[in-house]
Coordinates of C-alpha atoms in Angstrom, one line a residue:
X1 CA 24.3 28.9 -8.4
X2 CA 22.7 27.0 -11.3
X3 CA 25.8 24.6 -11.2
X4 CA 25.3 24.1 -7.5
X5 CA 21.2 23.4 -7.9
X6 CA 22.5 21.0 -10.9
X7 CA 24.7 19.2 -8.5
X8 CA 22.2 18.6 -5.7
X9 CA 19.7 17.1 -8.4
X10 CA 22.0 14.6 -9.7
X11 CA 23.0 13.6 -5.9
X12 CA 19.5 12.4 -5.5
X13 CA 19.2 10.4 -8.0
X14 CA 19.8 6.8 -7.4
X15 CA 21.6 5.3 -10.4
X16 CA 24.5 8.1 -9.4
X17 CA 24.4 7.5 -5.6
X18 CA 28.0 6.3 -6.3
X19 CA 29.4 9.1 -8.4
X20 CA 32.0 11.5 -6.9
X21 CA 31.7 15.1 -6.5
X22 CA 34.4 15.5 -9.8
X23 CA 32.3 12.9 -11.7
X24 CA 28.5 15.2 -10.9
X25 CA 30.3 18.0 -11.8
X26 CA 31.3 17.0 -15.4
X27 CA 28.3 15.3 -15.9
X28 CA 26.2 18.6 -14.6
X29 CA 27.8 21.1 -17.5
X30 CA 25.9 18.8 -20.0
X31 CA 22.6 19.7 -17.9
X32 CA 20.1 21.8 -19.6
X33 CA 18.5 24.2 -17.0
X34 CA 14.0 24.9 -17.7
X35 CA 12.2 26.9 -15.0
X36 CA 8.6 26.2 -15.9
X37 CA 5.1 28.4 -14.7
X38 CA 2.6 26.4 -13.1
X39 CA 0.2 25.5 -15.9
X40 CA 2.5 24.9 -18.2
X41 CA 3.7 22.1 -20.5
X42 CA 6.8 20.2 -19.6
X43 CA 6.2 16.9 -21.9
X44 CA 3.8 16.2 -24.4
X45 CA 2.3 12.9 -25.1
X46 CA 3.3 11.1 -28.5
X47 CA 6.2 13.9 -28.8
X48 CA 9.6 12.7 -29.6
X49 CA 11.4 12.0 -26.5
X50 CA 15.1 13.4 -26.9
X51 CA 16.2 13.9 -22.9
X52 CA 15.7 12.4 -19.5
X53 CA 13.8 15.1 -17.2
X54 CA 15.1 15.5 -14.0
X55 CA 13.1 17.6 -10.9
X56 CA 14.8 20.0 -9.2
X57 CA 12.0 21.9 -7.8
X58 CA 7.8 21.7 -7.7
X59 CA 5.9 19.6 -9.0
X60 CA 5.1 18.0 -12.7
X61 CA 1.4 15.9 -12.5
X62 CA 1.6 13.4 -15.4
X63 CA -1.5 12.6 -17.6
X64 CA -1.8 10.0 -20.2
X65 CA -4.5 9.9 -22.8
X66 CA -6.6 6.7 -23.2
X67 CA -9.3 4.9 -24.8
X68 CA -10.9 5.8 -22.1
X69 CA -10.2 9.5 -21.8
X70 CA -7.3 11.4 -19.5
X71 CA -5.7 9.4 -16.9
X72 CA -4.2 10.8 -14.0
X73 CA -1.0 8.7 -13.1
X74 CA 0.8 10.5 -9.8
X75 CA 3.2 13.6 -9.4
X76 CA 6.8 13.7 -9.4
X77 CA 8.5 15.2 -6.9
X78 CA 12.4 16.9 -6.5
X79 CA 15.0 14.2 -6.9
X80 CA 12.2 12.1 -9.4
X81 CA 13.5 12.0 -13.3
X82 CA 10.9 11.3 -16.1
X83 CA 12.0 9.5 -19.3
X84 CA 13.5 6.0 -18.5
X85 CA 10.8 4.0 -20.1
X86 CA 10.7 6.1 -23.1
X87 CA 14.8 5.7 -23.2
X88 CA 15.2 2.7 -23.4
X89 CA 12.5 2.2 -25.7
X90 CA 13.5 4.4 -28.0
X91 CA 10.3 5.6 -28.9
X92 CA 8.0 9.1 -28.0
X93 CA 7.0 10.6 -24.8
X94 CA 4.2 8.2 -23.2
X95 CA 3.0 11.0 -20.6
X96 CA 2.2 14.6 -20.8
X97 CA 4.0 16.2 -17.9
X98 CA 2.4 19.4 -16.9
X99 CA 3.8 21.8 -14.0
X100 CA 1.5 22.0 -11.0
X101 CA 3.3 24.8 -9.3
X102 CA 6.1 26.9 -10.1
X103 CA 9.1 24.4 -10.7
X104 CA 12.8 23.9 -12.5
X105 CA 14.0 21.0 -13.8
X106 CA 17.2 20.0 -16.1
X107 CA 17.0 18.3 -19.4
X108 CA 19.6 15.2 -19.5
X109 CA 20.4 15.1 -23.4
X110 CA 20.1 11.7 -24.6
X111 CA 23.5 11.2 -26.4
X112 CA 25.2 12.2 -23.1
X113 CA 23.7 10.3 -21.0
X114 CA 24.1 7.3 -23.4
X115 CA 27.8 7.8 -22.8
X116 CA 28.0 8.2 -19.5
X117 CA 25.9 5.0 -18.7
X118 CA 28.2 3.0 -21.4
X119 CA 31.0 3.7 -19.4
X120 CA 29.6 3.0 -15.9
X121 CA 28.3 -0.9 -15.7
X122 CA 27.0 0.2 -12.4
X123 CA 24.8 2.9 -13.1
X124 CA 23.7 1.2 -15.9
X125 CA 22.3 -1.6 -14.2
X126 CA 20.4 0.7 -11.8
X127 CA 19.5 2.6 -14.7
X128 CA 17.7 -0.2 -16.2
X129 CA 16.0 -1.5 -13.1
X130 CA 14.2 2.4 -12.7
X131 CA 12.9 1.5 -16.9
X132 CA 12.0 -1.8 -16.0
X133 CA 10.2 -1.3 -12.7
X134 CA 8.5 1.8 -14.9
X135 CA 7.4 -0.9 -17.6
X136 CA 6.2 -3.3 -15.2
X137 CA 3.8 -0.6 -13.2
X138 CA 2.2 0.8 -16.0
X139 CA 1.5 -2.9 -17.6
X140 CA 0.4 -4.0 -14.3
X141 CA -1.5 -1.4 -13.0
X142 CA -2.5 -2.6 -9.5
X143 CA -6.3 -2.0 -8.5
X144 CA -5.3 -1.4 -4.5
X145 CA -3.0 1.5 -5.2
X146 CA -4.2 4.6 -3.4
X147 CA -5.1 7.7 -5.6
X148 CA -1.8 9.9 -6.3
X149 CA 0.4 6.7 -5.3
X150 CA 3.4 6.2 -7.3
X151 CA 5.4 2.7 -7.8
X152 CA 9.3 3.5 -8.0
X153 CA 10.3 0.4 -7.9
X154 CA 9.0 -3.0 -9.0
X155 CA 11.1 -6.2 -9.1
X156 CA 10.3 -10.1 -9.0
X157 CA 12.8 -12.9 -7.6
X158 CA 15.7 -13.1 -10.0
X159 CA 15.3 -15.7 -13.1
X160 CA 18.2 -18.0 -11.8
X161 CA 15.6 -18.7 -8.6
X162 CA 13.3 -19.7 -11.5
X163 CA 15.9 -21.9 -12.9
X164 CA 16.7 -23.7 -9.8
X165 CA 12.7 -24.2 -9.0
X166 CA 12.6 -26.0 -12.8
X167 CA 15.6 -28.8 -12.0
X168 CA 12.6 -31.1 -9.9
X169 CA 10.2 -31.1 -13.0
X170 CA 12.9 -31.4 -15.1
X171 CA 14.2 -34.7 -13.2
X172 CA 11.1 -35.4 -13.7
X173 CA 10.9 -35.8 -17.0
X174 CA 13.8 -37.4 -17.1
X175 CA 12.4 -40.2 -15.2
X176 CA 9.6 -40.4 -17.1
X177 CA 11.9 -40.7 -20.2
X178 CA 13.4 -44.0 -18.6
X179 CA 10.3 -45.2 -17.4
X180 CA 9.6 -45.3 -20.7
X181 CA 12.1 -46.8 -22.3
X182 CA 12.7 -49.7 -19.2
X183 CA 9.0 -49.9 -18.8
X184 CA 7.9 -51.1 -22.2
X185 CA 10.2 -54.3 -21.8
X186 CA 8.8 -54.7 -18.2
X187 CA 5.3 -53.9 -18.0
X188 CA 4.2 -53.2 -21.6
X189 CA 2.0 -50.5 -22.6
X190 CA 1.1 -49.8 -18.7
X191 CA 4.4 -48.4 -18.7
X192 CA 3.8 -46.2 -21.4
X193 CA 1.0 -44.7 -19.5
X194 CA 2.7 -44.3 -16.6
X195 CA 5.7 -43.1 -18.2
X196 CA 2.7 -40.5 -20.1
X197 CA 1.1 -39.7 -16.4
X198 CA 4.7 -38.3 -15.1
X199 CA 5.9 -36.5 -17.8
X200 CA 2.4 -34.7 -17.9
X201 CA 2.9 -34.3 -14.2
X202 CA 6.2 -33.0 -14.3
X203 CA 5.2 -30.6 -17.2
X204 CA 2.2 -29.2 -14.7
X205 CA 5.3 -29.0 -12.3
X206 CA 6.8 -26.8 -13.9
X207 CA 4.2 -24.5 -15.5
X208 CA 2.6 -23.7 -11.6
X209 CA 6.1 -22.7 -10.4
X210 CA 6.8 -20.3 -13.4
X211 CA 3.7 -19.1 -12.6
X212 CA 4.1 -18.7 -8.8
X213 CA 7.3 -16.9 -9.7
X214 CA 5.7 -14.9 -11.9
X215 CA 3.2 -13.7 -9.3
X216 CA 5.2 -12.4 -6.9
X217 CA 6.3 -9.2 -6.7
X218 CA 8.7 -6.9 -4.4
X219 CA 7.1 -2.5 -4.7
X220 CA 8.0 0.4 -3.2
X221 CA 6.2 3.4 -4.1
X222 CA 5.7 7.0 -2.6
X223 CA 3.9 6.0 0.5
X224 CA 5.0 2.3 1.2
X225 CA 6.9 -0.5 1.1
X226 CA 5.1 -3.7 -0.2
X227 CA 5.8 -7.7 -0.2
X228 CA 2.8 -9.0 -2.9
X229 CA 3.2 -12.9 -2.5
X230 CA 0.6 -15.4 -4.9
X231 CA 0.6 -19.1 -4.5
X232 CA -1.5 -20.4 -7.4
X233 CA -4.7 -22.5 -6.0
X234 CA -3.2 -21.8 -2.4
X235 CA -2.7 -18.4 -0.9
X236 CA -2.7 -14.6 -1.9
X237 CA -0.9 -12.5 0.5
X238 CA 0.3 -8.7 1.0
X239 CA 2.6 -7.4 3.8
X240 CA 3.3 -3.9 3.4
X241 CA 4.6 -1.2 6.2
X242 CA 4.5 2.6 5.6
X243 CA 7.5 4.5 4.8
X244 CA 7.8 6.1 8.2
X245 CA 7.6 2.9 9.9
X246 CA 10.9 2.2 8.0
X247 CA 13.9 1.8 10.3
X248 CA 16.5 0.4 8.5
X249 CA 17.6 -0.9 5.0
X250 CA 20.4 -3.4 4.7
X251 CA 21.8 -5.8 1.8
X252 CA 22.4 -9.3 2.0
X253 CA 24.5 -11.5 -0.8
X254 CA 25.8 -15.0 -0.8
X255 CA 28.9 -16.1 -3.2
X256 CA 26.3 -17.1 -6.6
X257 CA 24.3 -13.5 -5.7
X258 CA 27.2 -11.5 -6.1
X259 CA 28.0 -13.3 -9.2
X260 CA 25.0 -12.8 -10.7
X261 CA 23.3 -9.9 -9.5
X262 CA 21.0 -11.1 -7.0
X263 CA 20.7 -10.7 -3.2
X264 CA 18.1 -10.3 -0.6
X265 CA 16.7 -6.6 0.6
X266 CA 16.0 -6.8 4.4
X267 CA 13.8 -3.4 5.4
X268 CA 13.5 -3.2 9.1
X269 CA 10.0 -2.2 10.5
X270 CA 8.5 -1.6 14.0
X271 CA 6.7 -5.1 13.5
X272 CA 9.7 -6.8 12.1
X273 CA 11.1 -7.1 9.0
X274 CA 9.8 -7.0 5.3
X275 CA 12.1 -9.5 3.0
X276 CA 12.5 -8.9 -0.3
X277 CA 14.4 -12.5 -1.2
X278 CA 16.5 -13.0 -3.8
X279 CA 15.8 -9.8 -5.9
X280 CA 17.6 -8.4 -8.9
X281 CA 19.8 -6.0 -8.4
X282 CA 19.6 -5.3 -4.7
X283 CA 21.6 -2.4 -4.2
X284 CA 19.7 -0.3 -6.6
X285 CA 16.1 -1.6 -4.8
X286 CA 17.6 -0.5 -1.8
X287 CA 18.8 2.8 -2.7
X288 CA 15.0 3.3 -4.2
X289 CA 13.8 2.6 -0.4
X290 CA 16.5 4.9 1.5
X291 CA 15.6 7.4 -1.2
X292 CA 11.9 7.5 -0.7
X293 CA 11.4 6.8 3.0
X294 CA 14.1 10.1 3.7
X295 CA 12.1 11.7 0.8
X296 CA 8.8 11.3 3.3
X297 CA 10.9 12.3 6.1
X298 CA 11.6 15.6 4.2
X299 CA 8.0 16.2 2.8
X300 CA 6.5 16.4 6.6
X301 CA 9.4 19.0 7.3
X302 CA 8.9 20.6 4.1
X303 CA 5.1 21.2 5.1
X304 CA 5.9 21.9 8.6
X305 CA 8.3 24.8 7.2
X306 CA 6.1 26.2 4.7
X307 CA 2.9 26.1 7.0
X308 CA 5.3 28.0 9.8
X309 CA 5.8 30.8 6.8
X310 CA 2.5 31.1 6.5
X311 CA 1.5 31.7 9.4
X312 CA 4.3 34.9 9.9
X313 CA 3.1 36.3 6.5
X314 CA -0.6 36.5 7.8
X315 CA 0.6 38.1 11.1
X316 CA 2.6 40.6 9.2
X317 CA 0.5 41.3 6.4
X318 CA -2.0 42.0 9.9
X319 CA -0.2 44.2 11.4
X320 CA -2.4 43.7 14.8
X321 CA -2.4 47.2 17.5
X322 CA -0.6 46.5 20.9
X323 CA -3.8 45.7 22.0
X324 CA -5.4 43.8 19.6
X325 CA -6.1 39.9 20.3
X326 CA -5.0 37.5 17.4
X327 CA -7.7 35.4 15.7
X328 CA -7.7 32.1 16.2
X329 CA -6.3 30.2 13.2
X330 CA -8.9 27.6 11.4
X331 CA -9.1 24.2 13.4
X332 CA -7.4 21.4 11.5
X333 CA -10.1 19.0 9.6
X334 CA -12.2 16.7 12.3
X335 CA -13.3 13.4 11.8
X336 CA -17.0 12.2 11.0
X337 CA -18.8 12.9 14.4
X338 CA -19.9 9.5 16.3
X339 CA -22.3 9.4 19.6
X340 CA -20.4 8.4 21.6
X341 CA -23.3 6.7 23.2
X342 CA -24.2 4.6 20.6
X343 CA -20.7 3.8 19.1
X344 CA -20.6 0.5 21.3
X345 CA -23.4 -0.3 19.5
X346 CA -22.9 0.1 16.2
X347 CA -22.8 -2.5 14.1
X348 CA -24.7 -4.7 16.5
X349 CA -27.8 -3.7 15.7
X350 CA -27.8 -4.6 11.9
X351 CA -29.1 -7.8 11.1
X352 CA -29.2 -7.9 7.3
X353 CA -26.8 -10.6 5.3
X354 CA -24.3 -7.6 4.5
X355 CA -20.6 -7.9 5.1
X356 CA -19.7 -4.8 4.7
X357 CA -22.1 -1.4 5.6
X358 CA -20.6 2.1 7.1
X359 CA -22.9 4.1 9.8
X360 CA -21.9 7.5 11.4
X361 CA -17.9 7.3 9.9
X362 CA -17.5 4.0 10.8
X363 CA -16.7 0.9 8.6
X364 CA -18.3 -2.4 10.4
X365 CA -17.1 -5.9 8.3
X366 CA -18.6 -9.4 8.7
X367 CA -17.0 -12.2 8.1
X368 CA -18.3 -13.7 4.5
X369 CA -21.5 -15.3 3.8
X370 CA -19.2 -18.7 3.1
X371 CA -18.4 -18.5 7.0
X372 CA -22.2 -18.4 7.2
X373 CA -22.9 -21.4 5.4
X374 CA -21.0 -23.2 7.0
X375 CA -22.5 -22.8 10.4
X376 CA -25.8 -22.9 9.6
X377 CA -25.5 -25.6 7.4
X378 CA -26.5 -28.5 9.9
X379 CA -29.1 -26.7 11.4
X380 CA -30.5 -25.7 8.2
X381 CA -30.5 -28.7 6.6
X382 CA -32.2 -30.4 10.2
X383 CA -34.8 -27.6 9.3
X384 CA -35.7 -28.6 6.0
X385 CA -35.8 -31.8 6.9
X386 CA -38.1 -31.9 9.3
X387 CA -40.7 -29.3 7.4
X388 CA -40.3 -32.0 4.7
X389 CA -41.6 -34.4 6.9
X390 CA -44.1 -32.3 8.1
X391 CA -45.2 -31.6 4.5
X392 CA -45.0 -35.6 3.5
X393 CA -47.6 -36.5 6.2
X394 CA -49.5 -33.4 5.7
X395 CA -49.7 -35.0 2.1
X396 CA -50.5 -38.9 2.7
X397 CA -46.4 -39.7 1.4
X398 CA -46.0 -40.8 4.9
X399 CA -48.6 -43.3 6.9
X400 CA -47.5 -43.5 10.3
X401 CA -47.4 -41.7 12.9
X402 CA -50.9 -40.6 13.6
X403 CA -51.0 -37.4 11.9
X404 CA -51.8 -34.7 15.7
X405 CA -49.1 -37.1 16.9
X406 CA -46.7 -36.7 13.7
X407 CA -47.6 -32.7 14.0
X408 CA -46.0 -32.4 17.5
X409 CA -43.4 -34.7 17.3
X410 CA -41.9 -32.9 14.5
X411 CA -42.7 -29.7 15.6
X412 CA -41.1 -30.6 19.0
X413 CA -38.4 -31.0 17.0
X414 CA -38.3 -27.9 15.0
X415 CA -38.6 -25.4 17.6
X416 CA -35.0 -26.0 18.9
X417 CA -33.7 -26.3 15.4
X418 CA -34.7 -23.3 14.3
X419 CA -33.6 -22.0 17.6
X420 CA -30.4 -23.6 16.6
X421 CA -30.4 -22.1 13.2
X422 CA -31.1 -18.4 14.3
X423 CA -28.5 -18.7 17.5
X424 CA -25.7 -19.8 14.6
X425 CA -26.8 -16.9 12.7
X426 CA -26.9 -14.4 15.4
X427 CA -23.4 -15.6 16.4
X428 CA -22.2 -15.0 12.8
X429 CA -23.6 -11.5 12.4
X430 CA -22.6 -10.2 16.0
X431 CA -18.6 -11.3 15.3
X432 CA -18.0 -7.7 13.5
X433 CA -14.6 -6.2 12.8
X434 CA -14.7 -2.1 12.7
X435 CA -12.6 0.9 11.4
X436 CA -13.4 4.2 13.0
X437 CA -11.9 7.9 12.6
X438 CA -9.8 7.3 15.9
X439 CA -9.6 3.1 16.5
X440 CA -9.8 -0.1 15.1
X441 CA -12.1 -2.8 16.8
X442 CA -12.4 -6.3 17.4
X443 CA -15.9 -8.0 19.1
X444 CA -16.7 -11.1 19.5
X445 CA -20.5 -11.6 21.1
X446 CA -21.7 -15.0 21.5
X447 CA -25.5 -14.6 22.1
X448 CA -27.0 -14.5 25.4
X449 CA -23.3 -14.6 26.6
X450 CA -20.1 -12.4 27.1
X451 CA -19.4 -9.8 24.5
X452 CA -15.3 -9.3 24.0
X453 CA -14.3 -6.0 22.4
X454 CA -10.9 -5.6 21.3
X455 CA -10.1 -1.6 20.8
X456 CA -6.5 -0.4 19.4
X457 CA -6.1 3.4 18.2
X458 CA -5.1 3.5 14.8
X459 CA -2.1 5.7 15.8
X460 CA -0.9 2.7 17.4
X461 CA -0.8 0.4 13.8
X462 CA 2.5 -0.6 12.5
X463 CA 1.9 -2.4 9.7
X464 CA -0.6 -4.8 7.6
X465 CA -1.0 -7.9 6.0
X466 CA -3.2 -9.9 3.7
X467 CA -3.6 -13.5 4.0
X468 CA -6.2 -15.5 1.4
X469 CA -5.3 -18.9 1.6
X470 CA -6.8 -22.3 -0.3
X471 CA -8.8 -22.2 -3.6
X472 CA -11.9 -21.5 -1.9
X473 CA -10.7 -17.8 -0.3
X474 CA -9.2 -17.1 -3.5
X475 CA -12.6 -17.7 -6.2
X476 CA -15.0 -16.1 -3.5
X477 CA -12.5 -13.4 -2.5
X478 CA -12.1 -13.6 1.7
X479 CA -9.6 -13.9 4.0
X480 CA -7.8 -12.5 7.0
X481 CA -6.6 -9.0 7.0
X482 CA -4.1 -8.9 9.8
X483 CA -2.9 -5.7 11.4
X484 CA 0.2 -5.5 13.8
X485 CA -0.3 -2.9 17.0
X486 CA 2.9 -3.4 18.8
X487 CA 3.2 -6.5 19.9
X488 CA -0.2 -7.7 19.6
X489 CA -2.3 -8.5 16.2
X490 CA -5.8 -8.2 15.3
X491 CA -6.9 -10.4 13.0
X492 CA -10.1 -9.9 11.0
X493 CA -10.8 -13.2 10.1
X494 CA -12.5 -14.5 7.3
X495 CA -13.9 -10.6 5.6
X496 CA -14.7 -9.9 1.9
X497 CA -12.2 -8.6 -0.2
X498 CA -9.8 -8.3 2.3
X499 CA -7.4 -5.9 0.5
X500 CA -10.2 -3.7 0.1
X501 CA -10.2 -4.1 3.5
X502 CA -6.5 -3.6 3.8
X503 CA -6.7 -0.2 2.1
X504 CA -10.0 1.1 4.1
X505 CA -7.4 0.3 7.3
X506 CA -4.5 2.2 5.6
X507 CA -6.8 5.1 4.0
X508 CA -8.4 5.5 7.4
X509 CA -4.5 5.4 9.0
X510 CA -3.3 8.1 6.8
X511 CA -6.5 10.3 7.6
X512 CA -6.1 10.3 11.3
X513 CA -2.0 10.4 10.8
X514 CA -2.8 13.6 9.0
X515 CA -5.3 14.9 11.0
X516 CA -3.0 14.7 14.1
X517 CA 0.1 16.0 12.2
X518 CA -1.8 19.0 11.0
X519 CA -3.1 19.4 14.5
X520 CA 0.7 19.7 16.1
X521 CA 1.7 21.7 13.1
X522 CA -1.1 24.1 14.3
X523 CA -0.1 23.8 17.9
X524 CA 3.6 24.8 16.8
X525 CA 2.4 28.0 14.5
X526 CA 0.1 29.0 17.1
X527 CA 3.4 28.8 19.9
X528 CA 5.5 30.7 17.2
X529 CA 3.1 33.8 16.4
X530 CA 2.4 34.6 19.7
X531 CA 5.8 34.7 20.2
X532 CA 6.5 37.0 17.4
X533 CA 3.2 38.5 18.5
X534 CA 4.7 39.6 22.0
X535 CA 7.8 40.6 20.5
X536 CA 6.2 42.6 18.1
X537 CA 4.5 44.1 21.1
X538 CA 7.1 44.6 22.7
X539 CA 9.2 46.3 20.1
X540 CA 6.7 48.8 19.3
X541 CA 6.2 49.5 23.3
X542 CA 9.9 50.6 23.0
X543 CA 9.5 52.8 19.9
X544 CA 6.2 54.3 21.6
X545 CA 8.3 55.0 24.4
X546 CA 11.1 56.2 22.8
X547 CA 9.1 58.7 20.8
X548 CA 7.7 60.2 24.0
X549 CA 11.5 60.0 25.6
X550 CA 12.3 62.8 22.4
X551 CA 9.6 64.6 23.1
X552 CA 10.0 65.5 26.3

């Protein structure tokens, strides 16, 4: 039984997903079988590190001591090993792994797995890409992760893209080299300088795209899939789909990928596709998303199942008479409350410079004060101007006009600017983008005009993006946070820290996705025990009557 349970923990793991039944069996007699309490210690921080922990069954939540104090960094889950980083490192545990229910996991000795992975270039490889992608994570730490989100995978364009983004600046300074030599007979010490001017360019060439190919990252973690794309000086942009929007995974190579371990990882959506271009080691980045978006397909069973058990251990440990009703079993979690009389309203009615203020559950965004500027700008600066004037004849620095005909003339004048000014601001602050328990929404009110409301129920969402484009969005943080519903978008144009944006969508997503799973899980228990109810019922009708058959 143990040899079985051994088997069907190496199947899930990745690096292996091309080992043979003959080959898991071998490799599971070196296994080393732990069942652990909940509460107790699996690894210890600063330990020496002498296996690779793999998860058969519970759950292990991983700390790591800091500076700072304890830091929570995720769970793992069956089919997740622990120990890559710390493998090939060399050095001691990094995290203190702590069981958070009953679980069993097997110890991979170090020497053994060492010779398996020397003689299997392949899983090697894969191998490697799990350490790397567990370096890269904890060095990186990204601040829009969700709380208990894992990264499993974490991968950048290969190096040889780098290369080939290099030959320009590199011809470059090879120019620049003859320039200099031909230009010193032609033109003197001009050419030096211009010789000086594209070398210096070429060298700026160069450093922005190591740096744009350093900032561009391909993640999957526990909950999604994620395409993090930086343009220095020119954009900043996120597209990212949940894993049970995934449809499909496929593989693409050309004749240089397959050579040297690159390719592209296509991952079909409802919205499209996601492209992870010219990635390291495709195969084992694809494996990591089949692994995890059928591992989120299992977790909602797994929940369903246990939550069904549940619910038959309550009605037997009842024991309800023939007669007795059931009691209802606890509503599933609601969200905030909103009138709905007022919830066309709200937002609308807040006239402060905020960009960002929640009322009754819901989460109303402006666009940023930069927006603002920009359209009252004209009509602010006609303002001041003409209260400058005011204030110059009021003080003698102006002559002419008479002063009661100076007063009204530029008073004429300032009524419809100011007018002006306040119809540009109410313009800006009655343009509001909104995230509510159930919807997201879109209005557009020009004053004194027709108000536009946009309304899409969150269920309906398929995926999001961030786009921050220019230097501008990037220093004072806005952009557009666009959100595909079918085959429409909503575009929130121009909002504060739009990935904080982003995640108050996706949080918000996941909320009502939960609250609506737990709902038909509820539905389906409440089905099932009165089904069990009436056969229970019904079963001890027959004894009843039975009993009184015998007695007769």
């Amino acid at each position: 039984m143990s040899e079985d349970e051994a088997v069907r923990t190496l199947q899930r793991l990745h690096f292996l997903r091309g080992a043979d039944e003959a080959t898991l069996l071998e490799l599971a007699r070196d296994l080393r079988r732990e069942e652990h309490r909940q509460g107790s210690l699996v690894t210890v921080q600063g330990q020496p590190c002498q296996d690779l922990v793999l998860v058969a069954r519970g759950e292990l939540s991983l700390t790591q001591g800091t500076a700072q104090g304890e830091q929570a960094l995720g769970i793992l889950e069956p089919g997740d090993t622990l120990g890559e980083l710390e493998f090939a490192s060399g050095g001691p545990w990094r995290v203190t792994a702590v069981a958070s229910r009953p679980s069993v996991v097997y110890r991979w000795p170090r020497a053994a797995l060492s010779t398996f992975l020397e003689g299997h270039p392949g899983a090697r490889q894969a191998f490697r890409f799990t350490a790397q992608s567990r370096e890269s994570a904890e060095r990186l730490r990204f601040p829009w992760l969700a709380e208990g989100e894992v990264i499993y995978a974490l991968a950048r364009k290969h190096p040889v893209i780098l290369a080939q983004s290099f030959v320009l600046p590199a011809l470059l300074l090879l120019a620049s080299a003859a320039f200099a030599w031909w230009g010193w007979g032609a033109f003197g010490g001009l050419g030096h300088w211009g010789a000086l001017g594209l070398a210096a360019f070429a060298v700026l060439l160069g450093l922005w795209q190591w740096i744009d190919w350093g900032n561009d990252y391909y993640i999957v973690t526990n909950r999604r899939v994620v395409w993090l794309e930086k343009g220095v000086g020119l954009y900043d942009s996120r597209q990212e789909a949940p894993l049970h929007m995934v449809l499909s995974v496929s593989v693409s190579t050309d004749v240089l990928g397959r050579m040297l371990g690159f390719g592209d990882v296509i991952v079909r959506t409802y919205t499209g596709q996601i492209p992870f271009r010219h990635v390291g080691n495709p195969w084992a980045m694809a494996a990591m998303v089949e692994e995890h978006w059928h591992r989120a397909r299992f977790r909602r069973g797994r929940e369903d199942r246990e939550g069904k058990i549940q619910a038959v251990q309550e009605l037997l440990q009842r024991e309800p008479e023939e007669d007795e009703p059931l009691p209802p079993p606890p509503p599933p979690p609601s969200p905030p409350p909103v009138d709905g009389r007022r919830e066309a309203q709200i937002g609308l009615d807040h006239w402060t410079f905020q960009m960002r203020f929640e009322e009754q559950g819901v989460i109303t965004y402006r666009k940023h004060w930069f927006v603002l500027l920009r359209r009252i700008g004209l009509p602010s600066l006609t303002v001041l101007t003409l209260v400058g004037l005011m204030g110059a004849r009021l003080g003698g620095l102006i002559q002419a006009p008479a002063l009661p005909t100076a007063l009204l003339g530029l008073g004429a004048l300032l009524v419809p600017a100011a007018l002006w000014w306040l119809y540009e601001y109410a313009d800006w602050a009655n343009d509001i983008y909104q995230v509510t328990p159930k919807h997201i929404v879109d209005v557009h009110k020009k004053p004194l005009a027709r108000e536009v409301r946009k309304v899409a129920p969150l269920e309906n969402i398929l995926g999001t993006e961030v786009d921050r484009k220019g230097i501008l969005g990037l220093l004072l943080n806005y952009g557009n946070v666009i959100t595909n519903v079918g085959t429409e978008q909503f575009i929130f144009e121009g909002v504060f820290d739009p990935a904080g944006v982003q995640q108050d969508i996706v949080r918000a997503l996941d909320a009502h996705m939960e609250r609506q799973r737990q709902a038909e899980a509820r539905q389906r228990r409440e089905e099932m025990v009165e089904w069990l109810s009436v056969y229970h019922r019904q079963m001890s009708s027959r004894r009843a009557a039975g009993e009184t058959d015998e007695e007769s």
